[in-house]
Amino acid sequence: GQNIDQPTEMTATEGAIVQINCTYQTSGFNGLFWYQQHAGEAPTFLSYNVLDGLEEKGRFSSFLSRSKGYSYLLLKELQMKDSASYLCASGDSNYQLIWGAGTKLIIKP
Amino acid sequence: DSGVTQTPKHLITATGQRVTLRCSPRSGDLSVYWYQQSLDQGLQFLIHYYNGEERAKGNILERFSAQQFPDLHSELNLSSLELGDSALYFCASRDGTSGRADTQYFGPGTRLTVL
């Protein structure tokens, strides 16, 4: 079957680092996406991994291990504006995205 | 700004009514996806159109229908509305021509409230 798992909620401190994990089982895997969604707003694209390894983009990095069906999003130097939900989604062979339920990240001062 | 537009931004209606939500994809994007997101819930995939043709259906109710027109804009029709249909409805578009998992870009959404 197709399945995505990520933690429901995480809490971190401003200025710290947080890692949000995602595991997936997807037929015809075609890449792993991370999106950020602030409450009541649209999801916005953060990163895409299709090969194993780490992709770094400023304060945000995303890692993929295809053999383990595992990805993580690493957020450094956390800011209050990073309080949001982070959605993990895997692409399948039909160019659909299988979405996780999202991880709500709460940043405390 | 993602380049995807949705109208209206807000819609308040009564149970039993019918509404139409409109989406214009990014210039050049052939694929349009519709999603429903209820309060504090994840994204639920409804339907996918590519260049005017239906490509995939998710958990879309029979009371809901959609189409994509020759100019590539799409409409989602919701009928016999129930209280539980109150949600954010997002449209997303992607290029769809490169043969790989292109990024989906989301519109701002339509917030539907059924009273």
PDB file of C-alpha atoms in Angstrom:
ATOM      1  CA  GLY A   1       0.000   0.000   0.000  1.00  0.00           C
ATOM      2  CA  GLN A   2       0.859   3.666   0.048  1.00  0.00           C
ATOM      3  CA  ASN A   3       1.576   5.266   3.386  1.00  0.00           C
ATOM      4  CA  ILE A   4       3.356   8.262   4.867  1.00  0.00           C
ATOM      5  CA  ASP A   5       4.117   8.670   8.562  1.00  0.00           C
ATOM      6  CA  GLN A   6       5.341  11.775  10.342  1.00  0.00           C
ATOM      7  CA  PRO A   7       4.993  12.977  13.925  1.00  0.00           C
ATOM      8  CA  THR A   8       1.849  14.914  14.724  1.00  0.00           C
ATOM      9  CA  GLU A   9       3.477  17.699  16.704  1.00  0.00           C
ATOM     10  CA  MET A  10       6.924  18.862  17.785  1.00  0.00           C
ATOM     11  CA  THR A  11       8.103  21.680  20.003  1.00  0.00           C
ATOM     12  CA  ALA A  12      11.443  23.463  19.754  1.00  0.00           C
ATOM     13  CA  THR A  13      13.122  26.591  21.058  1.00  0.00           C
ATOM     14  CA  GLU A  14      13.920  29.702  19.067  1.00  0.00           C
ATOM     15  CA  GLY A  15      17.489  29.568  17.778  1.00  0.00           C
ATOM     16  CA  ALA A  16      17.732  25.801  18.101  1.00  0.00           C
ATOM     17  CA  ILE A  17      17.734  22.976  15.514  1.00  0.00           C
ATOM     18  CA  VAL A  18      14.868  20.568  14.882  1.00  0.00           C
ATOM     19  CA  GLN A  19      14.611  17.468  12.712  1.00  0.00           C
ATOM     20  CA  ILE A  20      11.235  16.328  11.401  1.00  0.00           C
ATOM     21  CA  ASN A  21      11.188  12.713  10.260  1.00  0.00           C
ATOM     22  CA  CYS A  22       9.065  11.098   7.597  1.00  0.00           C
ATOM     23  CA  THR A  23       8.786   7.454   6.557  1.00  0.00           C
ATOM     24  CA  TYR A  24       7.029   6.373   3.410  1.00  0.00           C
ATOM     25  CA  GLN A  25       5.879   3.344   1.461  1.00  0.00           C
ATOM     26  CA  THR A  26       5.081   4.323  -2.103  1.00  0.00           C
ATOM     27  CA  SER A  27       4.652   2.213  -5.222  1.00  0.00           C
ATOM     28  CA  GLY A  28       6.738   3.561  -8.076  1.00  0.00           C
ATOM     29  CA  PHE A  29       8.475   6.098  -5.835  1.00  0.00           C
ATOM     30  CA  ASN A  30       9.231   9.264  -7.777  1.00  0.00           C
ATOM     31  CA  GLY A  31      10.694  11.680  -5.235  1.00  0.00           C
ATOM     32  CA  LEU A  32      10.032  13.140  -1.800  1.00  0.00           C
ATOM     33  CA  PHE A  33       8.676  16.630  -1.215  1.00  0.00           C
ATOM     34  CA  TRP A  34       8.517  18.863   1.831  1.00  0.00           C
ATOM     35  CA  TYR A  35       6.042  21.724   2.098  1.00  0.00           C
ATOM     36  CA  GLN A  36       5.458  24.351   4.762  1.00  0.00           C
ATOM     37  CA  GLN A  37       1.935  25.416   5.641  1.00  0.00           C
ATOM     38  CA  HIS A  38       1.043  28.249   7.988  1.00  0.00           C
ATOM     39  CA  ALA A  39      -2.397  28.024   9.572  1.00  0.00           C
ATOM     40  CA  GLY A  40      -5.145  28.963   7.128  1.00  0.00           C
ATOM     41  CA  GLU A  41      -2.718  29.427   4.257  1.00  0.00           C
ATOM     42  CA  ALA A  42      -1.645  27.410   1.243  1.00  0.00           C
ATOM     43  CA  PRO A  43       1.205  24.912   1.385  1.00  0.00           C
ATOM     44  CA  THR A  44       4.434  26.292  -0.053  1.00  0.00           C
ATOM     45  CA  PHE A  45       7.183  24.160  -1.561  1.00  0.00           C
ATOM     46  CA  LEU A  46      10.369  23.751   0.477  1.00  0.00           C
ATOM     47  CA  SER A  47      12.375  20.906  -1.043  1.00  0.00           C
ATOM     48  CA  TYR A  48      12.481  17.911  -3.360  1.00  0.00           C
ATOM     49  CA  ASN A  49      14.759  14.871  -3.084  1.00  0.00           C
ATOM     50  CA  VAL A  50      14.876  12.027  -5.555  1.00  0.00           C
ATOM     51  CA  LEU A  51      18.437  10.791  -4.953  1.00  0.00           C
ATOM     52  CA  ASP A  52      19.895   9.630  -1.641  1.00  0.00           C
ATOM     53  CA  GLY A  53      21.617  12.280   0.385  1.00  0.00           C
ATOM     54  CA  LEU A  54      21.310  15.728   1.826  1.00  0.00           C
ATOM     55  CA  GLU A  55      20.064  18.824   0.000  1.00  0.00           C
ATOM     56  CA  GLU A  56      20.799  22.114   1.744  1.00  0.00           C
ATOM     57  CA  LYS A  57      18.915  25.352   1.167  1.00  0.00           C
ATOM     58  CA  GLY A  58      19.848  28.047   3.615  1.00  0.00           C
ATOM     59  CA  ARG A  59      18.506  27.236   7.074  1.00  0.00           C
ATOM     60  CA  PHE A  60      16.546  24.254   5.727  1.00  0.00           C
ATOM     61  CA  SER A  61      18.011  20.906   4.644  1.00  0.00           C
ATOM     62  CA  SER A  62      16.292  17.729   3.510  1.00  0.00           C
ATOM     63  CA  PHE A  63      17.659  14.190   3.513  1.00  0.00           C
ATOM     64  CA  LEU A  64      16.516  11.075   1.705  1.00  0.00           C
ATOM     65  CA  SER A  65      17.325   7.384   2.047  1.00  0.00           C
ATOM     66  CA  ARG A  66      15.449   5.455  -0.628  1.00  0.00           C
ATOM     67  CA  SER A  67      16.528   2.062   0.696  1.00  0.00           C
ATOM     68  CA  LYS A  68      15.050   2.871   4.107  1.00  0.00           C
ATOM     69  CA  GLY A  69      11.986   4.756   2.863  1.00  0.00           C
ATOM     70  CA  TYR A  70      13.031   7.612   5.110  1.00  0.00           C
ATOM     71  CA  SER A  71      13.421  11.359   4.882  1.00  0.00           C
ATOM     72  CA  TYR A  72      13.938  14.208   7.272  1.00  0.00           C
ATOM     73  CA  LEU A  73      13.681  17.973   7.185  1.00  0.00           C
ATOM     74  CA  LEU A  74      16.258  19.813   9.263  1.00  0.00           C
ATOM     75  CA  LEU A  75      15.561  23.367  10.331  1.00  0.00           C
ATOM     76  CA  LYS A  76      18.437  25.371  11.827  1.00  0.00           C
ATOM     77  CA  GLU A  77      18.509  28.661  13.733  1.00  0.00           C
ATOM     78  CA  LEU A  78      14.800  28.416  14.364  1.00  0.00           C
ATOM     79  CA  GLN A  79      12.769  31.602  14.160  1.00  0.00           C
ATOM     80  CA  MET A  80       9.280  32.254  15.490  1.00  0.00           C
ATOM     81  CA  LYS A  81       8.019  32.500  11.893  1.00  0.00           C
ATOM     82  CA  ASP A  82       8.972  28.839  11.406  1.00  0.00           C
ATOM     83  CA  SER A  83       5.975  27.887  13.542  1.00  0.00           C
ATOM     84  CA  ALA A  84       3.866  26.049  10.967  1.00  0.00           C
ATOM     85  CA  SER A  85       2.885  22.606   9.780  1.00  0.00           C
ATOM     86  CA  TYR A  86       5.417  20.706   7.686  1.00  0.00           C
ATOM     87  CA  LEU A  87       4.001  18.307   5.150  1.00  0.00           C
ATOM     88  CA  CYS A  88       5.893  15.347   3.754  1.00  0.00           C
ATOM     89  CA  ALA A  89       4.685  13.983   0.414  1.00  0.00           C
ATOM     90  CA  SER A  90       5.993  11.220  -1.825  1.00  0.00           C
ATOM     91  CA  GLY A  91       5.517  11.137  -5.563  1.00  0.00           C
ATOM     92  CA  ASP A  92       4.301   7.955  -7.193  1.00  0.00           C
ATOM     93  CA  SER A  93       4.633   6.582 -10.700  1.00  0.00           C
ATOM     94  CA  ASN A  94       1.364   8.267 -11.739  1.00  0.00           C
ATOM     95  CA  TYR A  95       2.681  11.708 -10.763  1.00  0.00           C
ATOM     96  CA  GLN A  96       0.347  11.891  -7.800  1.00  0.00           C
ATOM     97  CA  LEU A  97       1.542  13.011  -4.392  1.00  0.00           C
ATOM     98  CA  ILE A  98       0.820  10.864  -1.355  1.00  0.00           C
ATOM     99  CA  TRP A  99       0.560  13.274   1.571  1.00  0.00           C
ATOM    100  CA  GLY A 100       1.405  12.824   5.206  1.00  0.00           C
ATOM    101  CA  ALA A 101      -0.898  14.353   7.802  1.00  0.00           C
ATOM    102  CA  GLY A 102       1.673  17.016   8.607  1.00  0.00           C
ATOM    103  CA  THR A 103       3.828  17.845  11.619  1.00  0.00           C
ATOM    104  CA  LYS A 104       2.800  20.903  13.591  1.00  0.00           C
ATOM    105  CA  LEU A 105       5.964  22.658  14.758  1.00  0.00           C
ATOM    106  CA  ILE A 106       5.638  24.938  17.772  1.00  0.00           C
ATOM    107  CA  ILE A 107       8.511  27.334  18.416  1.00  0.00           C
ATOM    108  CA  LYS A 108       8.919  28.690  21.927  1.00  0.00           C
ATOM    109  CA  PRO A 109      10.951  31.794  22.766  1.00  0.00           C
TER     110      PRO A 109
ATOM    111  CA  ASP B   1       2.817  34.368  -5.034  1.00  0.00           C
ATOM    112  CA  SER B   2       2.655  30.898  -6.608  1.00  0.00           C
ATOM    113  CA  GLY B   3       1.009  32.085  -9.821  1.00  0.00           C
ATOM    114  CA  VAL B   4      -2.062  29.921  -9.169  1.00  0.00           C
ATOM    115  CA  THR B   5      -5.263  31.890  -8.610  1.00  0.00           C
ATOM    116  CA  GLN B   6      -8.472  30.769  -6.967  1.00  0.00           C
ATOM    117  CA  THR B   7     -11.817  32.486  -6.641  1.00  0.00           C
ATOM    118  CA  PRO B   8     -13.668  33.219  -4.525  1.00  0.00           C
ATOM    119  CA  LYS B   9     -11.479  33.533  -1.461  1.00  0.00           C
ATOM    120  CA  HIS B  10     -14.375  33.018   0.918  1.00  0.00           C
ATOM    121  CA  LEU B  11     -17.782  31.474   0.375  1.00  0.00           C
ATOM    122  CA  ILE B  12     -20.606  31.196   2.880  1.00  0.00           C
ATOM    123  CA  THR B  13     -23.684  29.229   1.911  1.00  0.00           C
ATOM    124  CA  ALA B  14     -26.463  27.069   3.320  1.00  0.00           C
ATOM    125  CA  THR B  15     -26.934  23.326   3.464  1.00  0.00           C
ATOM    126  CA  GLY B  16     -28.406  21.864   0.316  1.00  0.00           C
ATOM    127  CA  GLN B  17     -26.964  24.552  -1.928  1.00  0.00           C
ATOM    128  CA  ARG B  18     -24.542  24.233  -4.833  1.00  0.00           C
ATOM    129  CA  VAL B  19     -21.329  26.212  -5.343  1.00  0.00           C
ATOM    130  CA  THR B  20     -18.588  26.449  -7.949  1.00  0.00           C
ATOM    131  CA  LEU B  21     -14.956  27.072  -7.109  1.00  0.00           C
ATOM    132  CA  ARG B  22     -12.620  28.311  -9.801  1.00  0.00           C
ATOM    133  CA  CYS B  23      -8.904  27.817 -10.325  1.00  0.00           C
ATOM    134  CA  SER B  24      -6.467  29.229 -12.884  1.00  0.00           C
ATOM    135  CA  PRO B  25      -3.168  27.344 -13.024  1.00  0.00           C
ATOM    136  CA  ARG B  26       0.277  28.865 -13.497  1.00  0.00           C
ATOM    137  CA  SER B  27       0.975  29.928 -17.053  1.00  0.00           C
ATOM    138  CA  GLY B  28       1.982  26.867 -19.034  1.00  0.00           C
ATOM    139  CA  ASP B  29       0.991  24.285 -16.417  1.00  0.00           C
ATOM    140  CA  LEU B  30      -1.189  21.519 -17.830  1.00  0.00           C
ATOM    141  CA  SER B  31      -2.013  19.653 -14.618  1.00  0.00           C
ATOM    142  CA  VAL B  32      -4.523  20.798 -12.028  1.00  0.00           C
ATOM    143  CA  TYR B  33      -5.155  19.084  -8.699  1.00  0.00           C
ATOM    144  CA  TRP B  34      -7.956  19.764  -6.212  1.00  0.00           C
ATOM    145  CA  TYR B  35      -7.595  19.156  -2.478  1.00  0.00           C
ATOM    146  CA  GLN B  36      -9.868  19.500   0.522  1.00  0.00           C
ATOM    147  CA  GLN B  37      -8.519  20.410   3.955  1.00  0.00           C
ATOM    148  CA  SER B  38     -10.848  20.368   6.924  1.00  0.00           C
ATOM    149  CA  LEU B  39      -9.916  22.202  10.107  1.00  0.00           C
ATOM    150  CA  ASP B  40      -6.684  20.855  11.589  1.00  0.00           C
ATOM    151  CA  GLN B  41      -6.686  17.978   9.125  1.00  0.00           C
ATOM    152  CA  GLY B  42      -4.305  16.925   6.387  1.00  0.00           C
ATOM    153  CA  LEU B  43      -4.735  17.485   2.679  1.00  0.00           C
ATOM    154  CA  GLN B  44      -7.254  15.156   1.066  1.00  0.00           C
ATOM    155  CA  PHE B  45      -6.731  14.637  -2.647  1.00  0.00           C
ATOM    156  CA  LEU B  46      -9.942  14.990  -4.630  1.00  0.00           C
ATOM    157  CA  ILE B  47      -9.173  14.899  -8.342  1.00  0.00           C
ATOM    158  CA  HIS B  48      -6.455  15.501 -10.953  1.00  0.00           C
ATOM    159  CA  TYR B  49      -6.873  16.843 -14.489  1.00  0.00           C
ATOM    160  CA  TYR B  50      -4.245  16.966 -17.191  1.00  0.00           C
ATOM    161  CA  ASN B  51      -4.820  19.048 -20.307  1.00  0.00           C
ATOM    162  CA  GLY B  52      -8.572  18.764 -20.041  1.00  0.00           C
ATOM    163  CA  GLU B  53      -8.756  15.074 -19.174  1.00  0.00           C
ATOM    164  CA  GLU B  54      -9.423  13.492 -15.807  1.00  0.00           C
ATOM    165  CA  ARG B  55      -6.322  11.563 -14.710  1.00  0.00           C
ATOM    166  CA  ALA B  56      -7.006  10.409 -11.178  1.00  0.00           C
ATOM    167  CA  LYS B  57      -9.682  10.491  -8.532  1.00  0.00           C
ATOM    168  CA  GLY B  58      -9.164  10.452  -4.816  1.00  0.00           C
ATOM    169  CA  ASN B  59     -11.795  10.417  -2.106  1.00  0.00           C
ATOM    170  CA  ILE B  60     -14.156  12.659  -4.026  1.00  0.00           C
ATOM    171  CA  LEU B  61     -17.821  12.428  -3.118  1.00  0.00           C
ATOM    172  CA  GLU B  62     -20.393  11.797  -5.830  1.00  0.00           C
ATOM    173  CA  ARG B  63     -21.915  15.193  -4.950  1.00  0.00           C
ATOM    174  CA  PHE B  64     -18.670  16.799  -6.129  1.00  0.00           C
ATOM    175  CA  SER B  65     -17.541  17.114  -9.722  1.00  0.00           C
ATOM    176  CA  ALA B  66     -14.854  18.982 -11.590  1.00  0.00           C
ATOM    177  CA  GLN B  67     -13.725  19.836 -15.073  1.00  0.00           C
ATOM    178  CA  GLN B  68     -10.804  21.477 -16.826  1.00  0.00           C
ATOM    179  CA  PHE B  69     -11.564  23.748 -19.745  1.00  0.00           C
ATOM    180  CA  PRO B  70      -9.618  24.279 -23.009  1.00  0.00           C
ATOM    181  CA  ASP B  71      -7.956  27.379 -21.543  1.00  0.00           C
ATOM    182  CA  LEU B  72      -6.773  25.068 -18.708  1.00  0.00           C
ATOM    183  CA  HIS B  73      -8.698  26.728 -15.907  1.00  0.00           C
ATOM    184  CA  SER B  74     -10.619  24.332 -13.718  1.00  0.00           C
ATOM    185  CA  GLU B  75     -13.825  24.396 -11.743  1.00  0.00           C
ATOM    186  CA  LEU B  76     -14.876  22.287  -8.779  1.00  0.00           C
ATOM    187  CA  ASN B  77     -18.630  21.949  -8.326  1.00  0.00           C
ATOM    188  CA  LEU B  78     -20.004  21.028  -4.916  1.00  0.00           C
ATOM    189  CA  SER B  79     -23.706  20.225  -4.649  1.00  0.00           C
ATOM    190  CA  SER B  80     -26.221  19.272  -1.955  1.00  0.00           C
ATOM    191  CA  LEU B  81     -23.842  20.834   0.514  1.00  0.00           C
ATOM    192  CA  GLU B  82     -23.628  19.504   4.053  1.00  0.00           C
ATOM    193  CA  LEU B  83     -22.141  21.030   7.190  1.00  0.00           C
ATOM    194  CA  GLY B  84     -19.215  18.635   6.924  1.00  0.00           C
ATOM    195  CA  ASP B  85     -18.216  20.106   3.563  1.00  0.00           C
ATOM    196  CA  SER B  86     -16.996  23.227   5.326  1.00  0.00           C
ATOM    197  CA  ALA B  87     -13.273  23.293   4.610  1.00  0.00           C
ATOM    198  CA  LEU B  88     -10.447  24.946   2.732  1.00  0.00           C
ATOM    199  CA  TYR B  89     -10.358  23.890  -0.899  1.00  0.00           C
ATOM    200  CA  PHE B  90      -7.007  24.182  -2.616  1.00  0.00           C
ATOM    201  CA  CYS B  91      -6.100  23.957  -6.230  1.00  0.00           C
ATOM    202  CA  ALA B  92      -2.534  23.140  -7.249  1.00  0.00           C
ATOM    203  CA  SER B  93      -0.872  23.057 -10.642  1.00  0.00           C
ATOM    204  CA  ARG B  94       2.244  21.495 -12.062  1.00  0.00           C
ATOM    205  CA  ASP B  95       3.999  21.512 -15.404  1.00  0.00           C
ATOM    206  CA  GLY B  96       3.186  17.882 -16.218  1.00  0.00           C
ATOM    207  CA  THR B  97       5.264  17.696 -19.382  1.00  0.00           C
ATOM    208  CA  SER B  98       8.695  16.698 -18.123  1.00  0.00           C
ATOM    209  CA  GLY B  99       7.790  13.137 -17.196  1.00  0.00           C
ATOM    210  CA  ARG B 100       9.013  13.451 -13.627  1.00  0.00           C
ATOM    211  CA  ALA B 101       7.493  14.341 -10.296  1.00  0.00           C
ATOM    212  CA  ASP B 102       7.278  18.088 -10.768  1.00  0.00           C
ATOM    213  CA  THR B 103       6.498  20.333  -7.874  1.00  0.00           C
ATOM    214  CA  GLN B 104       2.867  21.202  -7.261  1.00  0.00           C
ATOM    215  CA  TYR B 105       2.229  24.892  -6.680  1.00  0.00           C
ATOM    216  CA  PHE B 106      -0.799  25.784  -4.598  1.00  0.00           C
ATOM    217  CA  GLY B 107      -3.327  28.562  -4.962  1.00  0.00           C
ATOM    218  CA  PRO B 108      -4.419  30.576  -1.907  1.00  0.00           C
ATOM    219  CA  GLY B 109      -7.497  28.416  -1.410  1.00  0.00           C
ATOM    220  CA  THR B 110     -11.221  28.975  -1.081  1.00  0.00           C
ATOM    221  CA  ARG B 111     -12.630  28.832   2.431  1.00  0.00           C
ATOM    222  CA  LEU B 112     -16.113  27.323   2.240  1.00  0.00           C
ATOM    223  CA  THR B 113     -18.458  27.663   5.183  1.00  0.00           C
ATOM    224  CA  VAL B 114     -21.743  25.774   5.076  1.00  0.00           C
ATOM    225  CA  LEU B 115     -24.325  26.982   7.607  1.00  0.00           C
TER     226      LEU B 115
END
